[in-house]
mmCIF file of C-alpha atoms in Angstrom:
data_model
loop_
_atom_site.group_PDB
_atom_site.id
_atom_site.type_symbol
_atom_site.label_atom_id
_atom_site.label_comp_id
_atom_site.label_asym_id
_atom_site.label_seq_id
_atom_site.Cartn_x
_atom_site.Cartn_y
_atom_site.Cartn_z
ATOM 1 C CA MET A 1 0.189 -0.108 0.500
ATOM 2 C CA ILE A 2 0.968 3.799 -0.592
ATOM 3 C CA ILE A 3 -0.185 5.983 2.228
ATOM 4 C CA ALA A 4 -1.182 9.339 0.929
ATOM 5 C CA LEU A 5 0.843 12.222 2.624
ATOM 6 C CA PRO A 6 -1.506 15.487 1.708
ATOM 7 C CA SER A 7 0.491 17.307 4.595
ATOM 8 C CA LEU A 8 4.054 17.213 2.307
ATOM 9 C CA GLN A 9 3.711 20.321 -0.823
ATOM 10 C CA MET A 10 5.953 20.925 -3.049
ATOM 11 C CA ILE A 11 7.204 24.021 -4.116
ATOM 12 C CA ALA A 12 9.592 24.473 -7.318
ATOM 13 C CA LEU A 13 12.540 26.937 -8.082
ATOM 14 C CA ARG A 14 13.314 27.663 -11.968
ATOM 15 C CA GLY A 15 15.790 29.805 -13.840
ATOM 16 C CA PRO A 16 19.678 30.279 -13.921
ATOM 17 C CA ASP A 17 19.837 32.023 -10.495
ATOM 18 C CA ALA A 18 17.525 29.285 -8.666
ATOM 19 C CA ILE A 19 21.045 27.759 -7.025
ATOM 20 C CA ALA A 20 22.325 31.213 -6.021
ATOM 21 C CA PHE A 21 19.028 31.979 -5.048
ATOM 22 C CA ALA A 22 18.485 29.071 -2.779
ATOM 23 C CA HIS A 23 22.151 29.500 -1.145
ATOM 24 C CA ALA A 24 21.157 32.707 -0.021
ATOM 25 C CA GLN A 25 18.077 32.055 1.933
ATOM 26 C CA PHE A 26 17.935 28.533 3.294
ATOM 27 C CA SER A 27 20.270 27.530 5.854
ATOM 28 C CA SER A 28 21.792 24.107 3.995
ATOM 29 C CA ASP A 29 24.544 24.110 1.805
ATOM 30 C CA VAL A 30 22.861 24.491 -1.767
ATOM 31 C CA ARG A 31 26.154 25.377 -4.204
ATOM 32 C CA ALA A 32 27.771 21.775 -2.386
ATOM 33 C CA GLN A 33 25.164 19.456 -2.950
ATOM 34 C CA ALA A 34 25.427 17.794 -6.347
ATOM 35 C CA ASN A 35 22.362 17.279 -9.252
ATOM 36 C CA GLY A 36 20.298 14.242 -8.645
ATOM 37 C CA HIS A 37 20.435 13.963 -4.971
ATOM 38 C CA TRP A 38 18.294 15.848 -2.023
ATOM 39 C CA GLN A 39 18.824 17.056 1.340
ATOM 40 C CA PHE A 40 16.896 18.211 4.320
ATOM 41 C CA SER A 41 16.757 22.174 4.776
ATOM 42 C CA ALA A 42 14.603 24.737 6.325
ATOM 43 C CA TRP A 43 14.496 28.723 5.919
ATOM 44 C CA LEU A 44 14.802 30.749 9.295
ATOM 45 C CA SER A 45 13.758 34.036 10.663
ATOM 46 C CA PRO A 46 16.537 36.451 10.866
ATOM 47 C CA GLN A 47 16.442 35.557 14.591
ATOM 48 C CA GLY A 48 16.830 31.822 13.941
ATOM 49 C CA ARG A 49 13.584 30.677 13.906
ATOM 50 C CA VAL A 50 12.694 27.942 11.384
ATOM 51 C CA ARG A 51 9.791 29.205 9.139
ATOM 52 C CA ALA A 52 9.686 26.425 7.224
ATOM 53 C CA PHE A 53 11.410 22.380 7.517
ATOM 54 C CA PHE A 54 12.034 20.771 3.839
ATOM 55 C CA HIS A 55 13.492 18.219 2.288
ATOM 56 C CA LEU A 56 15.623 20.207 -1.163
ATOM 57 C CA LEU A 57 15.583 18.199 -4.368
ATOM 58 C CA ARG A 58 18.358 19.490 -6.548
ATOM 59 C CA ASP A 59 17.353 17.849 -9.920
ATOM 60 C CA ASP A 60 20.123 20.099 -11.898
ATOM 61 C CA ASP A 61 21.697 23.779 -11.993
ATOM 62 C CA GLU A 62 18.469 25.439 -12.686
ATOM 63 C CA HIS A 63 15.548 22.854 -11.075
ATOM 64 C CA LEU A 64 15.154 22.802 -7.192
ATOM 65 C CA ARG A 65 11.571 20.949 -5.494
ATOM 66 C CA LEU A 66 11.385 21.424 -1.999
ATOM 67 C CA LEU A 67 8.998 19.017 -0.097
ATOM 68 C CA LEU A 68 7.830 21.034 2.690
ATOM 69 C CA ARG A 69 7.260 18.727 5.717
ATOM 70 C CA GLY A 70 4.102 20.919 7.529
ATOM 71 C CA ALA A 71 4.557 24.068 6.016
ATOM 72 C CA HIS A 72 1.421 25.890 3.281
ATOM 73 C CA ALA A 73 2.920 25.566 0.099
ATOM 74 C CA ARG A 74 1.313 29.101 -1.333
ATOM 75 C CA ASP A 75 1.901 30.937 1.648
ATOM 76 C CA MET A 76 5.957 30.010 1.613
ATOM 77 C CA ALA A 77 5.998 30.805 -2.522
ATOM 78 C CA THR A 78 4.639 34.733 -1.417
ATOM 79 C CA ALA A 79 7.293 35.174 1.483
ATOM 80 C CA LEU A 80 9.650 34.059 -0.646
ATOM 81 C CA GLN A 81 8.850 36.127 -3.132
ATOM 82 C CA ARG A 82 9.289 39.261 -1.678
ATOM 83 C CA PHE A 83 13.482 38.953 -1.633
ATOM 84 C CA VAL A 84 13.523 37.182 -5.738
ATOM 85 C CA PHE A 85 14.432 41.219 -6.580
ATOM 86 C CA ARG A 86 16.202 40.625 -9.963
ATOM 87 C CA SER A 87 17.635 37.607 -9.657
ATOM 88 C CA LYS A 88 16.444 35.231 -12.052
ATOM 89 C CA VAL A 89 14.117 32.575 -10.708
ATOM 90 C CA GLU A 90 10.681 31.068 -10.502
ATOM 91 C CA ILE A 91 8.725 30.187 -7.513
ATOM 92 C CA LEU A 92 6.386 27.618 -8.526
ATOM 93 C CA VAL A 93 3.874 25.909 -6.346
ATOM 94 C CA LEU A 94 3.585 22.413 -7.523
ATOM 95 C CA ASP A 95 -0.143 21.692 -7.242
ATOM 96 C CA GLU A 96 -0.625 18.792 -9.491
ATOM 97 C CA ILE A 97 1.901 16.861 -7.639
ATOM 98 C CA GLY A 98 0.731 13.748 -4.987
ATOM 99 C CA VAL A 99 3.357 13.156 -2.212
ATOM 100 C CA PHE A 100 2.518 9.462 -1.040
ATOM 101 C CA GLY A 101 4.729 7.533 1.604
ATOM 102 C CA CYS A 102 5.844 3.437 0.650
ATOM 103 C CA THR A 103 7.433 1.323 2.570
ATOM 104 C CA ASP A 104 7.445 -1.591 -0.346
ATOM 105 C CA ALA A 105 10.418 -1.325 -2.467
ATOM 106 C CA GLN A 106 8.394 -3.341 -4.930
ATOM 107 C CA VAL A 107 5.314 -1.090 -5.527
ATOM 108 C CA VAL A 108 7.776 2.201 -5.434
ATOM 109 C CA ALA A 109 9.676 0.342 -8.460
ATOM 110 C CA GLU A 110 6.096 -0.665 -9.818
ATOM 111 C CA PHE A 111 5.069 2.797 -9.993
ATOM 112 C CA CYS A 112 9.043 4.875 -10.407
ATOM 113 C CA GLY A 113 11.188 2.011 -12.302
ATOM 114 C CA ASP A 114 13.822 2.904 -10.009
ATOM 115 C CA VAL A 115 14.036 2.355 -5.935
ATOM 116 C CA ALA A 116 15.724 5.309 -4.193
ATOM 117 C CA ALA A 117 18.815 5.352 -1.692
ATOM 118 C CA ASP A 118 20.916 6.899 0.380
ATOM 119 C CA SER A 119 20.952 10.873 -0.982
ATOM 120 C CA ILE A 120 19.700 9.923 -4.527
ATOM 121 C CA ILE A 121 17.118 11.324 -6.187
ATOM 122 C CA THR A 122 15.793 7.900 -8.625
ATOM 123 C CA GLY A 123 12.697 7.879 -11.139
ATOM 124 C CA GLY A 124 11.371 10.480 -13.481
ATOM 125 C CA PRO A 125 8.193 11.914 -14.668
ATOM 126 C CA PRO A 126 5.902 10.690 -13.875
ATOM 127 C CA CYS A 127 6.835 9.153 -10.542
ATOM 128 C CA THR A 128 10.212 10.545 -8.748
ATOM 129 C CA ASN A 129 11.021 8.963 -5.328
ATOM 130 C CA LEU A 130 13.960 9.270 -2.322
ATOM 131 C CA SER A 131 14.572 7.464 0.581
ATOM 132 C CA ILE A 132 14.554 8.655 3.691
ATOM 133 C CA SER A 133 14.802 5.704 6.115
ATOM 134 C CA ALA A 134 16.965 2.457 5.257
ATOM 135 C CA ASP A 135 15.764 0.359 8.801
ATOM 136 C CA PRO A 136 12.963 0.269 8.245
ATOM 137 C CA SER A 137 12.893 0.851 4.868
ATOM 138 C CA ARG A 138 10.753 3.581 3.881
ATOM 139 C CA TRP A 139 10.098 5.700 0.439
ATOM 140 C CA LEU A 140 8.582 8.824 -0.414
ATOM 141 C CA MET A 141 6.890 9.123 -3.843
ATOM 142 C CA MET A 142 5.693 12.031 -6.181
ATOM 143 C CA PHE A 143 3.650 11.492 -8.655
ATOM 144 C CA ASP A 144 2.162 14.424 -11.241
ATOM 145 C CA ASP A 145 -1.603 14.223 -11.602
ATOM 146 C CA ALA A 146 -2.284 11.994 -13.610
ATOM 147 C CA SER A 147 -0.412 9.304 -12.138
ATOM 148 C CA ALA A 148 -1.584 10.537 -8.215
ATOM 149 C CA GLN A 149 -4.918 9.780 -9.604
ATOM 150 C CA SER A 150 -4.641 6.164 -10.749
ATOM 151 C CA ALA A 151 -2.875 5.438 -7.113
ATOM 152 C CA PRO A 152 -4.497 3.197 -5.005
ATOM 153 C CA THR A 153 -6.066 5.087 -2.192
ATOM 154 C CA SER A 154 -5.690 5.478 1.484
ATOM 155 C CA HIS A 155 -7.760 6.123 4.522
ATOM 156 C CA ASP A 156 -7.008 8.638 7.095
ATOM 157 C CA ALA A 157 -6.727 5.660 9.172
ATOM 158 C CA ASP A 158 -3.623 4.489 7.018
ATOM 159 C CA ARG A 159 -0.963 7.340 8.046
ATOM 160 C CA ASN A 160 -0.810 6.720 11.635
ATOM 161 C CA PRO A 161 1.713 4.177 11.203
ATOM 162 C CA TRP A 162 3.400 6.605 8.782
ATOM 163 C CA ILE A 163 3.643 9.649 11.167
ATOM 164 C CA LEU A 164 4.717 6.650 14.469
ATOM 165 C CA ALA A 165 7.411 5.825 12.005
ATOM 166 C CA ASP A 166 8.294 9.393 11.390
ATOM 167 C CA ILE A 167 8.020 10.309 15.141
ATOM 168 C CA ARG A 168 10.787 7.509 16.094
ATOM 169 C CA ALA A 169 12.813 8.334 13.734
ATOM 170 C CA GLY A 170 12.901 11.978 15.036
ATOM 171 C CA LEU A 171 11.328 14.061 11.889
ATOM 172 C CA ILE A 172 9.324 16.461 12.852
ATOM 173 C CA GLU A 173 6.395 18.250 10.453
ATOM 174 C CA LEU A 174 6.423 21.809 11.283
ATOM 175 C CA ALA A 175 2.521 22.648 11.737
ATOM 176 C CA GLN A 176 1.305 26.412 10.970
ATOM 177 C CA ALA A 177 0.393 26.965 14.396
ATOM 178 C CA LEU A 178 4.422 26.615 15.143
ATOM 179 C CA GLU A 179 6.401 28.572 12.360
ATOM 180 C CA ASP A 180 9.479 31.194 13.660
ATOM 181 C CA GLN A 181 9.371 30.003 17.192
ATOM 182 C CA PHE A 182 11.770 27.478 17.387
ATOM 183 C CA LEU A 183 15.225 27.287 16.822
ATOM 184 C CA PRO A 184 16.499 24.064 14.757
ATOM 185 C CA HIS A 185 18.030 22.661 17.485
ATOM 186 C CA TRP A 186 15.422 22.821 19.304
ATOM 187 C CA LEU A 187 13.526 20.728 16.326
ATOM 188 C CA GLY A 188 16.470 17.822 15.916
ATOM 189 C CA LEU A 189 17.096 19.831 12.350
ATOM 190 C CA THR A 190 20.934 20.131 13.264
ATOM 191 C CA ARG A 191 21.450 16.079 13.312
ATOM 192 C CA LEU A 192 19.741 15.744 10.014
ATOM 193 C CA GLY A 193 22.259 18.105 8.637
ATOM 194 C CA ALA A 194 19.533 20.557 7.774
ATOM 195 C CA VAL A 195 22.032 24.013 8.938
ATOM 196 C CA SER A 196 25.543 24.621 8.224
ATOM 197 C CA VAL A 197 27.313 27.118 9.918
ATOM 198 C CA THR A 198 30.324 27.505 7.398
ATOM 199 C CA LYS A 199 28.795 28.189 4.076
ATOM 200 C CA GLY A 200 28.429 32.092 4.455
ATOM 201 C CA CYS A 201 25.609 34.419 5.533
ATOM 202 C CA TYR A 202 22.346 33.968 5.081
ATOM 203 C CA PRO A 203 18.762 34.583 7.762
ATOM 204 C CA GLY A 204 19.318 33.555 10.634
ATOM 205 C CA GLN A 205 23.001 32.237 10.246
ATOM 206 C CA GLU A 206 24.949 34.872 12.935
ATOM 207 C CA ILE A 207 22.721 32.821 15.434
ATOM 208 C CA MET A 208 23.338 29.397 14.063
ATOM 209 C CA ALA A 209 27.099 30.322 13.963
ATOM 210 C CA ARG A 210 27.172 31.006 18.119
ATOM 211 C CA LEU A 211 25.124 28.433 19.107
ATOM 212 C CA HIS A 212 27.321 26.072 17.191
ATOM 213 C CA PHE A 213 30.720 27.882 18.151
ATOM 214 C CA LYS A 214 29.979 29.316 21.697
ATOM 215 C CA GLY A 215 27.080 26.835 23.071
ATOM 216 C CA GLY A 216 24.461 27.957 24.952
ATOM 217 C CA ASN A 217 21.331 25.934 23.275
ATOM 218 C CA LYS A 218 19.338 24.710 26.371
ATOM 219 C CA ARG A 219 16.363 22.760 24.599
ATOM 220 C CA SER A 220 16.755 19.648 22.100
ATOM 221 C CA LEU A 221 14.211 17.722 20.369
ATOM 222 C CA TYR A 222 12.977 14.575 22.202
ATOM 223 C CA LEU A 223 10.772 11.431 22.009
ATOM 224 C CA VAL A 224 7.817 11.479 25.059
ATOM 225 C CA GLU A 225 5.654 8.475 25.977
ATOM 226 C CA PHE A 226 2.095 9.819 27.231
ATOM 227 C CA GLN A 227 -0.948 7.392 29.227
ATOM 228 C CA GLY A 228 -3.240 8.286 26.647
ATOM 229 C CA ASP A 229 -5.165 7.275 23.520
ATOM 230 C CA HIS A 230 -5.589 11.079 22.076
ATOM 231 C CA ALA A 231 -3.132 12.926 21.020
ATOM 232 C CA PRO A 232 -2.474 16.055 21.708
ATOM 233 C CA MET A 233 -2.253 19.165 19.052
ATOM 234 C CA PRO A 234 1.748 20.626 17.606
ATOM 235 C CA GLY A 235 1.757 23.794 20.448
ATOM 236 C CA THR A 236 0.221 21.885 23.342
ATOM 237 C CA GLN A 237 2.194 23.335 26.345
ATOM 238 C CA ILE A 238 3.590 20.446 28.845
ATOM 239 C CA VAL A 239 4.565 21.447 31.820
ATOM 240 C CA CYS A 240 6.397 19.800 34.709
ATOM 241 C CA SER A 241 4.388 18.236 37.527
ATOM 242 C CA ARG A 242 5.947 19.606 40.376
ATOM 243 C CA GLN A 243 6.163 22.662 39.167
ATOM 244 C CA PRO A 244 2.983 23.340 37.296
ATOM 245 C CA GLN A 245 3.347 27.320 36.738
ATOM 246 C CA GLU A 246 7.005 26.020 34.891
ATOM 247 C CA THR A 247 6.649 25.461 31.188
ATOM 248 C CA ALA A 248 8.955 22.413 30.259
ATOM 249 C CA GLY A 249 8.133 22.537 26.796
ATOM 250 C CA ALA A 250 5.396 22.097 23.899
ATOM 251 C CA ILE A 251 4.509 19.054 21.556
ATOM 252 C CA ILE A 252 5.133 19.559 17.772
ATOM 253 C CA ILE A 253 3.647 16.067 16.739
ATOM 254 C CA ALA A 254 2.058 13.493 17.951
ATOM 255 C CA ALA A 255 0.242 9.582 17.450
ATOM 256 C CA THR A 256 -1.879 7.510 19.295
ATOM 257 C CA THR A 257 0.058 3.697 19.084
ATOM 258 C CA SER A 258 -2.333 0.596 19.457
ATOM 259 C CA ALA A 259 -1.503 -0.152 22.681
ATOM 260 C CA LYS A 260 -3.781 2.975 23.745
ATOM 261 C CA GLN A 261 -1.089 5.532 24.324
ATOM 262 C CA THR A 262 0.445 8.556 22.336
ATOM 263 C CA ILE A 263 4.070 9.113 21.473
ATOM 264 C CA ALA A 264 5.101 12.700 20.919
ATOM 265 C CA LEU A 265 7.958 14.352 19.422
ATOM 266 C CA ALA A 266 8.626 17.604 22.099
ATOM 267 C CA THR A 267 10.961 20.304 21.890
ATOM 268 C CA LEU A 268 11.938 20.531 25.933
ATOM 269 C CA SER A 269 13.713 22.074 28.360
ATOM 270 C CA ASP A 270 16.886 20.439 28.517
ATOM 271 C CA ASP A 271 16.979 20.918 32.461
ATOM 272 C CA LEU A 272 13.537 19.333 33.006
ATOM 273 C CA HIS A 273 13.402 16.371 30.594
ATOM 274 C CA ALA A 274 13.897 13.916 33.161
ATOM 275 C CA MET A 275 11.214 15.777 34.998
ATOM 276 C CA PRO A 276 7.647 14.259 35.641
ATOM 277 C CA LEU A 277 6.148 15.947 33.088
ATOM 278 C CA GLN A 278 1.987 16.060 32.373
ATOM 279 C CA ILE A 279 0.375 17.837 28.472
ATOM 280 C CA ILE A 280 -1.516 20.878 29.748
ATOM 281 C CA GLY A 281 -5.355 21.173 30.148
ATOM 282 C CA GLN A 282 -4.994 17.052 29.631
ATOM 283 C CA ASP A 283 -5.081 13.783 31.839
ATOM 284 C CA MET A 284 -1.933 12.845 30.068
ATOM 285 C CA SER A 285 1.467 11.605 31.600
ATOM 286 C CA ALA A 286 4.612 10.877 30.641
ATOM 287 C CA THR A 287 6.150 7.376 30.924
ATOM 288 C CA GLY A 288 8.394 5.936 30.153
ATOM 289 C CA ALA A 289 12.233 6.923 28.977
ATOM 290 C CA ARG A 290 12.702 10.460 26.871
ATOM 291 C CA THR A 291 14.637 9.932 23.838
ATOM 292 C CA ARG A 292 16.819 12.761 23.112
ATOM 293 C CA PHE A 293 17.764 13.470 19.284
ATOM 294 C CA ASP A 294 21.159 15.441 19.292
#
């Protein structure tokens, strides 16, 4: 089965200045990225907060695709357009592209022809794919409109195992309500290679360099298990049970398990992560160990 992932939307950057424009705006080293490969990247505010997090696909020297993890493509395209100025780059929202997840290499091969590995983008119109995990194996497949319409359909419930796999891998989606609130370090993005501190200027670069070379980061991304089978919304506050007035962090993404528990990725204070935690406004207490994604 392939799983429809409507929250993953796509933007294209096209033109002679596409690489230079992306390199100046995004947090990863776009110029060093090889054609036919992808990497994680982010668009930050001048204060270093994450506006958007995405898979950055470099098809060739004049064509990039941004596979957004949670952002609204039209809003981001409009915001990026303000920085184009005289650059020869076109920003397009690819509404016709359908994004799907798959865990079966044979199914990926059936639709895309070839199966991606590592950071290579594989296939071609009407379907390209990239590997986001080798153990367990998972692929993202991007179909054009006609192929997306003919792909096997999936129900909302089918997405839950995919979301659980993302959570266990420490791979976030950034809901619109969470945009421009968190540093990349708080979301585990530095671990994914989404941030460069050596490539030169981009929005938020000074903040990233200061944290890298001088330290001072006090929050991290954690996997936390909670009692209860009601997944809290992104942005829901987490407090320390012993000091309920003190905020320990916030939910980034959560999903329920077959054991009627909830697991979540949460950004937490490193000083409070081991304390008894509770989701504010809900009778849900953290249980078990917390995994930190450095």
